[in-house]
Coordinates of N, CA and C in Angstrom, one line a residue:
M1204 N 5.5 -2.5 -36.2 CA 5.5 -3.7 -35.5 C 6.8 -4.3 -35.3
E1205 N 7.0 -5.0 -34.2 CA 8.3 -5.6 -33.8 C 8.1 -7.1 -33.8
T1206 N 9.2 -7.8 -34.1 CA 9.1 -9.3 -34.1 C 9.9 -9.8 -32.9
F1207 N 9.2 -10.7 -32.1 CA 9.9 -11.4 -31.0 C 9.7 -12.9 -31.2
K1208 N 10.8 -13.5 -31.6 CA 10.8 -15.0 -31.9 C 9.6 -15.3 -32.9
N1209 N 9.6 -14.7 -34.0 CA 8.6 -14.9 -35.1 C 7.2 -14.5 -34.7
I1210 N 7.0 -13.7 -33.7 CA 5.7 -13.3 -33.3 C 5.6 -11.8 -33.5
Q1211 N 4.6 -11.3 -34.2 CA 4.5 -9.9 -34.4 C 3.6 -9.3 -33.3
V1212 N 4.1 -8.2 -32.7 CA 3.3 -7.6 -31.7 C 3.3 -6.1 -31.9
D1213 N 2.3 -5.5 -31.2 CA 2.2 -4.0 -31.3 C 3.4 -3.4 -30.6
E1214 N 3.8 -2.2 -30.9 CA 4.9 -1.5 -30.4 C 4.6 -0.6 -29.2
S1215 N 3.6 -0.8 -28.5 CA 3.2 0.0 -27.4 C 4.2 -0.2 -26.2
Y1216 N 4.3 0.7 -25.4 CA 5.3 0.7 -24.3 C 5.2 -0.6 -23.4
P1217 N 4.0 -0.9 -22.9 CA 3.8 -2.1 -22.1 C 4.3 -3.4 -22.8
V1218 N 3.9 -3.5 -24.1 CA 4.3 -4.7 -24.8 C 5.8 -4.8 -25.0
R1219 N 6.4 -3.7 -25.4 CA 7.9 -3.7 -25.6 C 8.6 -4.0 -24.3
F1220 N 8.0 -3.4 -23.2 CA 8.7 -3.7 -21.9 C 8.5 -5.1 -21.4
L1221 N 7.3 -5.7 -21.8 CA 7.1 -7.1 -21.4 C 8.1 -8.0 -22.1
F1222 N 8.3 -7.8 -23.4 CA 9.2 -8.6 -24.2 C 10.7 -8.4 -23.7
K1223 N 11.0 -7.2 -23.4 CA 12.3 -6.9 -22.8 C 12.5 -7.7 -21.5
K1224 N 11.5 -7.7 -20.6 CA 11.6 -8.4 -19.4 C 11.6 -9.9 -19.6
L1225 N 10.9 -10.4 -20.6 CA 10.9 -11.8 -21.0 C 12.3 -12.3 -21.4
Q1226 N 13.1 -11.4 -22.0 CA 14.4 -11.8 -22.4 C 15.3 -11.9 -21.1
E1227 N 15.0 -11.2 -20.1 CA 15.7 -11.2 -18.8 C 15.4 -12.4 -18.0
S1228 N 14.0 -12.7 -17.9 CA 13.6 -13.8 -17.0 C 12.2 -14.3 -17.6
P1229 N 12.0 -15.6 -17.5 CA 10.7 -16.2 -18.0 C 9.5 -15.8 -17.1
T1230 N 9.8 -15.4 -15.8 CA 8.7 -14.9 -14.9 C 9.1 -13.6 -14.3
G1231 N 8.1 -12.8 -13.9 CA 8.5 -11.6 -13.2 C 7.3 -10.6 -13.1
F1232 N 7.6 -9.4 -12.8 CA 6.5 -8.4 -12.7 C 7.2 -7.0 -13.0
F1233 N 6.4 -6.1 -13.4 CA 6.8 -4.7 -13.5 C 5.6 -3.7 -13.4
V1234 N 5.9 -2.5 -13.1 CA 4.8 -1.5 -13.1 C 4.8 -0.7 -14.3
T1235 N 3.7 -0.5 -14.9 CA 3.6 0.3 -16.1 C 2.6 1.4 -15.9
P1236 N 2.9 2.6 -16.4 CA 1.9 3.7 -16.3 C 0.8 3.4 -17.4
G1237 N -0.4 3.8 -17.0 CA -1.5 3.6 -17.9 C -1.5 4.7 -19.0
Q1238 N -1.1 4.4 -20.2 CA -1.0 5.4 -21.2 C -2.4 5.8 -21.8
V1239 N -3.3 4.9 -21.7 CA -4.7 5.1 -22.2 C -5.6 5.8 -21.2
D1240 N -5.6 5.2 -20.0 CA -6.5 5.6 -19.0 C -5.8 6.3 -17.8
G1241 N -4.5 6.3 -17.8 CA -3.8 7.0 -16.7 C -3.7 6.3 -15.4
I1242 N -4.1 5.0 -15.4 CA -4.0 4.2 -14.2 C -2.8 3.3 -14.2
A1243 N -1.9 3.5 -13.2 CA -0.7 2.6 -13.1 C -1.1 1.2 -12.8
R1244 N -0.5 0.3 -13.4 CA -0.8 -1.1 -13.2 C 0.5 -1.9 -12.9
L1245 N 0.3 -3.0 -12.1 CA 1.3 -3.9 -11.8 C 1.0 -5.1 -12.7
V1246 N 2.0 -5.4 -13.6 CA 1.8 -6.5 -14.5 C 2.7 -7.6 -14.1
S1247 N 2.1 -8.8 -13.9 CA 2.8 -10.0 -13.6 C 2.8 -10.9 -14.8
Y1248 N 3.9 -11.5 -15.2 CA 4.0 -12.3 -16.4 C 4.7 -13.7 -16.1
R1249 N 4.4 -14.6 -17.0 CA 5.0 -15.9 -17.0 C 5.0 -16.5 -18.4
K1250 N 6.1 -17.1 -18.8 CA 6.1 -17.8 -20.1 C 5.9 -19.2 -19.8
V1251 N 4.9 -19.8 -20.5 CA 4.6 -21.2 -20.3 C 5.6 -22.0 -21.2
V1252 N 6.4 -22.8 -20.5 CA 7.5 -23.5 -21.2 C 7.0 -24.5 -22.2
S1253 N 6.0 -25.2 -21.9 CA 5.6 -26.3 -22.8 C 4.7 -25.8 -24.0
L1254 N 4.3 -24.6 -23.9 CA 3.5 -24.0 -25.0 C 4.1 -22.7 -25.5
P1255 N 3.7 -22.3 -26.7 CA 4.2 -21.0 -27.1 C 3.2 -19.9 -26.6
L1256 N 3.2 -19.7 -25.3 CA 2.2 -18.9 -24.6 C 2.9 -18.1 -23.6
I1257 N 2.5 -16.8 -23.5 CA 2.9 -15.9 -22.5 C 1.6 -15.5 -21.7
V1258 N 1.6 -15.6 -20.4 CA 0.5 -15.2 -19.6 C 0.9 -13.9 -18.9
A1259 N 0.1 -12.9 -19.1 CA 0.3 -11.6 -18.4 C -1.0 -11.2 -17.7
V1260 N -0.9 -10.7 -16.5 CA -2.1 -10.2 -15.8 C -1.7 -8.8 -15.2
G1261 N -2.5 -7.9 -15.5 CA -2.3 -6.5 -14.9 C -3.4 -6.1 -14.0
L1262 N -3.0 -5.6 -12.8 CA -4.0 -5.1 -11.9 C -3.6 -3.6 -11.5
A1263 N -4.7 -2.8 -11.4 CA -4.4 -1.4 -11.0 C -3.8 -1.4 -9.6
E1264 N -3.0 -0.4 -9.4 CA -2.3 -0.3 -8.1 C -3.4 -0.1 -7.0
H1265 N -4.4 0.7 -7.2 CA -5.4 0.9 -6.2 C -6.1 -0.4 -5.8
E1266 N -6.3 -1.4 -6.8 CA -6.9 -2.6 -6.4 C -6.0 -3.5 -5.6
I1267 N -4.7 -3.4 -5.8 CA -3.7 -4.2 -5.1 C -3.6 -3.6 -3.7
L1268 N -3.6 -2.3 -3.6 CA -3.3 -1.7 -2.3 C -4.6 -1.4 -1.5
Q1269 N -5.8 -1.9 -2.0 CA -7.1 -1.6 -1.4 C -7.1 -2.2 0.0
D1270 N -6.7 -3.5 0.2 CA -6.7 -4.1 1.5 C -5.7 -3.4 2.4
Y1271 N -4.6 -3.0 1.9 CA -3.6 -2.3 2.7 C -4.2 -0.9 3.2
S1272 N -4.8 -0.2 2.3 CA -5.4 1.1 2.6 C -6.5 0.9 3.7
R1273 N -7.3 -0.1 3.5 CA -8.4 -0.4 4.5 C -7.8 -0.7 5.9
A1274 N -6.7 -1.6 5.9 CA -6.1 -1.9 7.1 C -5.4 -0.7 7.8
A1275 N -4.8 0.1 6.9 CA -4.1 1.3 7.4 C -5.2 2.3 8.1
R1276 N -6.3 2.4 7.4 CA -7.4 3.3 8.0 C -7.9 2.7 9.4
A1277 N -8.0 1.4 9.4 CA -8.5 0.7 10.6 C -7.4 0.9 11.7
Y1278 N -6.2 0.7 11.4 CA -5.1 0.9 12.3 C -5.1 2.4 12.8
L1279 N -5.2 3.3 12.0 CA -5.2 4.7 12.4 C -6.4 5.0 13.3
A1280 N -7.6 4.4 13.0 CA -8.8 4.6 13.8 C -8.5 4.0 15.2
V1281 N -8.0 2.8 15.3 CA -7.7 2.2 16.6 C -6.6 3.0 17.3
A1282 N -5.6 3.4 16.6 CA -4.6 4.2 17.3 C -5.2 5.5 17.8
G1283 N -6.1 6.1 17.0 CA -6.7 7.4 17.5 C -7.6 7.1 18.7
V1284 N -8.3 6.0 18.8 CA -9.2 5.7 19.9 C -8.3 5.5 21.1
L1285 N -7.2 4.7 21.0 CA -6.3 4.4 22.1 C -5.7 5.7 22.6
T1286 N -5.3 6.6 21.7 CA -4.6 7.8 22.1 C -5.6 8.7 22.9
L1287 N -6.8 8.8 22.4 CA -7.8 9.5 23.2 C -8.1 8.9 24.5
S1288 N -8.1 7.6 24.6 CA -8.4 6.9 25.9 C -7.2 7.2 26.8
I1289 N -6.0 7.1 26.3 CA -4.8 7.4 27.2 C -4.9 8.8 27.7
L1290 N -5.2 9.8 26.8 CA -5.3 11.2 27.2 C -6.4 11.4 28.2
A1291 N -7.5 10.7 28.0 CA -8.6 10.8 29.0 C -8.1 10.3 30.4
A1292 N -7.4 9.1 30.4 CA -6.9 8.5 31.6 C -5.9 9.5 32.3
I1293 N -5.1 10.1 31.5 CA -4.1 11.0 32.1 C -4.8 12.2 32.7
F1294 N -5.8 12.7 31.9 CA -6.6 13.9 32.4 C -7.3 13.5 33.8
L1295 N -7.9 12.4 33.8 CA -8.6 12.0 35.0 C -7.6 11.8 36.2
G1296 N -6.5 11.2 35.9 CA -5.4 11.0 36.9 C -4.9 12.3 37.4
V1297 N -4.7 13.2 36.6 CA -4.2 14.5 37.0 C -5.2 15.2 37.9
R1298 N -6.5 15.2 37.4 CA -7.5 15.8 38.2 C -7.7 15.1 39.6
R1299 N -7.6 13.8 39.6 CA -7.7 13.1 40.9 C -6.5 13.5 41.8
E1300 N -5.3 13.6 41.2 CA -4.1 13.9 42.0 C -4.2 15.4 42.6
R1301 N -4.8 16.3 41.8 CA -5.0 17.6 42.3 C -6.0 17.7 43.4
K1302 N -7.0 16.9 43.3 CA -8.0 16.8 44.4 C -7.3 16.2 45.7
L1303 N -6.5 15.2 45.5 CA -5.8 14.6 46.7 C -4.8 15.6 47.3
I1304 N -4.2 16.4 46.5 CA -3.2 17.4 47.0 C -4.0 18.5 47.8
D1305 N -5.1 18.9 47.2 CA -6.0 19.9 47.9 C -6.5 19.3 49.2
M1306 N -7.0 18.1 49.2 CA -7.5 17.5 50.4 C -6.4 17.3 51.5
T1307 N -5.2 16.9 51.0 CA -4.1 16.8 52.0 C -3.8 18.1 52.6
A1308 N -3.8 19.2 51.8 CA -3.4 20.5 52.3 C -4.5 20.9 53.3
Q1309 N -5.8 20.7 53.0 CA -6.9 21.0 53.9 C -6.7 20.2 55.2
M1310 N -6.4 18.9 55.1 CA -6.3 18.1 56.3 C -5.1 18.6 57.2
R1311 N -4.0 18.9 56.5 CA -2.8 19.4 57.2 C -3.2 20.7 58.0
H1312 N -3.9 21.6 57.3 CA -4.3 22.9 57.9 C -5.2 22.6 59.1
A1313 N -6.2 21.6 59.0 CA -7.1 21.3 60.1 C -6.3 20.7 61.2
Q1314 N -5.3 19.8 60.9 CA -4.5 19.2 62.0 C -3.7 20.3 62.8
Q1315 N -3.2 21.2 62.0 CA -2.5 22.3 62.7 C -3.4 23.2 63.6
A1316 N -4.6 23.5 63.1 CA -5.6 24.2 63.8 C -6.0 23.5 65.1
L1317 N -6.2 22.2 65.0 CA -6.5 21.3 66.1 C -5.4 21.3 67.1
A1318 N -4.2 21.2 66.7 CA -3.0 21.2 67.6 C -2.9 22.5 68.4
R1319 N -3.2 23.6 67.7 CA -3.1 24.9 68.3 C -4.3 25.0 69.4
S1320 N -5.5 24.6 69.0 CA -6.6 24.6 69.9 C -6.4 23.7 71.1
E1321 N -5.8 22.5 70.9 CA -5.5 21.7 72.1 C -4.5 22.3 73.0
E1322 N -3.5 22.9 72.4 CA -2.4 23.6 73.2 C -3.1 24.7 74.1
R1323 N -3.9 25.5 73.5 CA -4.6 26.6 74.2 C -5.4 26.0 75.3
Y1324 N -6.2 24.9 75.0 CA -7.0 24.2 76.1 C -6.1 23.8 77.2
R1325 N -5.0 23.1 76.9 CA -4.1 22.6 78.0 C -3.6 23.8 78.9
L1326 N -3.3 24.9 78.2 CA -2.8 26.1 78.9 C -3.9 26.6 79.9
V1327 N -5.1 26.7 79.3 CA -6.2 27.2 80.1 C -6.5 26.3 81.3
E1328 N -6.6 25.0 81.0 CA -6.9 24.0 82.0 C -5.8 24.0 83.1
G1329 N -4.6 24.2 82.8 CA -3.5 24.2 83.8 C -3.5 25.5 84.6
A1330 N -4.0 26.6 84.0 CA -4.0 27.9 84.7 C -5.2 28.0 85.7
T1331 N -6.2 27.2 85.6 CA -7.4 27.3 86.5 C -7.3 26.3 87.6
N1332 N -8.1 26.5 88.7 CA -8.2 25.6 89.8 C -9.4 24.7 89.7
D1333 N -10.1 24.8 88.6 CA -11.3 24.0 88.4 C -11.0 22.6 87.9
G1334 N -11.8 21.7 88.3 CA -11.7 20.3 87.7 C -12.8 20.2 86.6
I1335 N -12.4 19.5 85.6 CA -13.3 19.4 84.4 C -13.7 18.0 84.2
W1336 N -15.1 17.8 84.1 CA -15.6 16.5 83.8 C -16.5 16.7 82.6
D1337 N -16.3 15.8 81.5 CA -17.0 15.9 80.3 C -17.5 14.5 79.9
R1338 N -18.8 14.5 79.5 CA -19.4 13.2 79.1 C -20.1 13.3 77.8
N1339 N -19.7 12.4 76.8 CA -20.3 12.4 75.5 C -21.5 11.5 75.6
L1340 N -22.7 12.0 75.5 CA -24.0 11.3 75.7 C -24.2 10.2 74.5
L1341 N -23.6 10.5 73.4 CA -23.8 9.5 72.3 C -22.9 8.3 72.4
T1342 N -21.7 8.5 72.8 CA -20.7 7.4 72.9 C -20.5 6.9 74.3
E1343 N -21.1 7.6 75.3 CA -20.8 7.3 76.7 C -19.4 7.5 77.1
E1344 N -18.6 8.2 76.4 CA -17.2 8.4 76.7 C -17.1 9.6 77.7
E1345 N -16.2 9.4 78.7 CA -16.1 10.4 79.7 C -14.6 10.9 79.8
Y1346 N -14.5 12.2 80.1 CA -13.2 12.8 80.3 C -13.1 13.4 81.7
F1347 N -12.0 13.1 82.4 CA -11.8 13.8 83.7 C -10.4 14.4 83.6
S1348 N -10.4 15.7 83.9 CA -9.1 16.5 83.9 C -8.2 16.0 85.0
P1349 N -6.9 16.2 84.9 CA -6.0 15.9 86.0 C -6.4 16.6 87.3
R1350 N -6.8 17.9 87.2 CA -7.2 18.6 88.4 C -8.5 18.0 89.1
W1351 N -9.4 17.6 88.3 CA -10.6 16.9 88.8 C -10.2 15.7 89.6
K1352 N -9.3 14.9 89.0 CA -8.9 13.6 89.6 C -8.2 14.0 91.0
S1353 N -7.4 15.0 91.0 CA -6.7 15.4 92.2 C -7.7 15.9 93.3
I1354 N -8.7 16.6 92.9 CA -9.7 17.1 93.8 C -10.4 15.9 94.5
F1355 N -10.7 14.9 93.7 CA -11.5 13.7 94.2 C -10.6 12.5 94.6
G1356 N -9.3 12.8 94.7 CA -8.4 11.8 95.2 C -8.0 10.6 94.3
Y1357 N -8.1 10.8 93.1 CA -7.7 9.7 92.1 C -6.3 9.9 91.7

């Protein structure tokens, strides 16, 4: 046993370390390995000035870090959900862009085919002596070729 200011105490590591720390400062904390149960503890201490009393409280590290661990798991879960949401949005955006590219290519191809067809029609219409009159029965729209108009004096 060791004496600290006329008080006899056990010579275990935590107690020796506590009294060593008390000589440095009347309040503080330190981490001590659990020699009996193997659980590391954070020990907070304070010497009561008006009384011959030392107050020490020890909590296991897992108890202290429990809220931190829970918050870290929640943060990781939220981060995972957000990451998956962002990846899904990117996937859908890429898929939509590919569809737009394909549709644009199809439209460009159709426009080129229409231009070729209209050019052939103009060539055929110009090479014949016939006048062409066309009427769309659904829209009541009418078309008169330049040759038709010249035949009828327009």
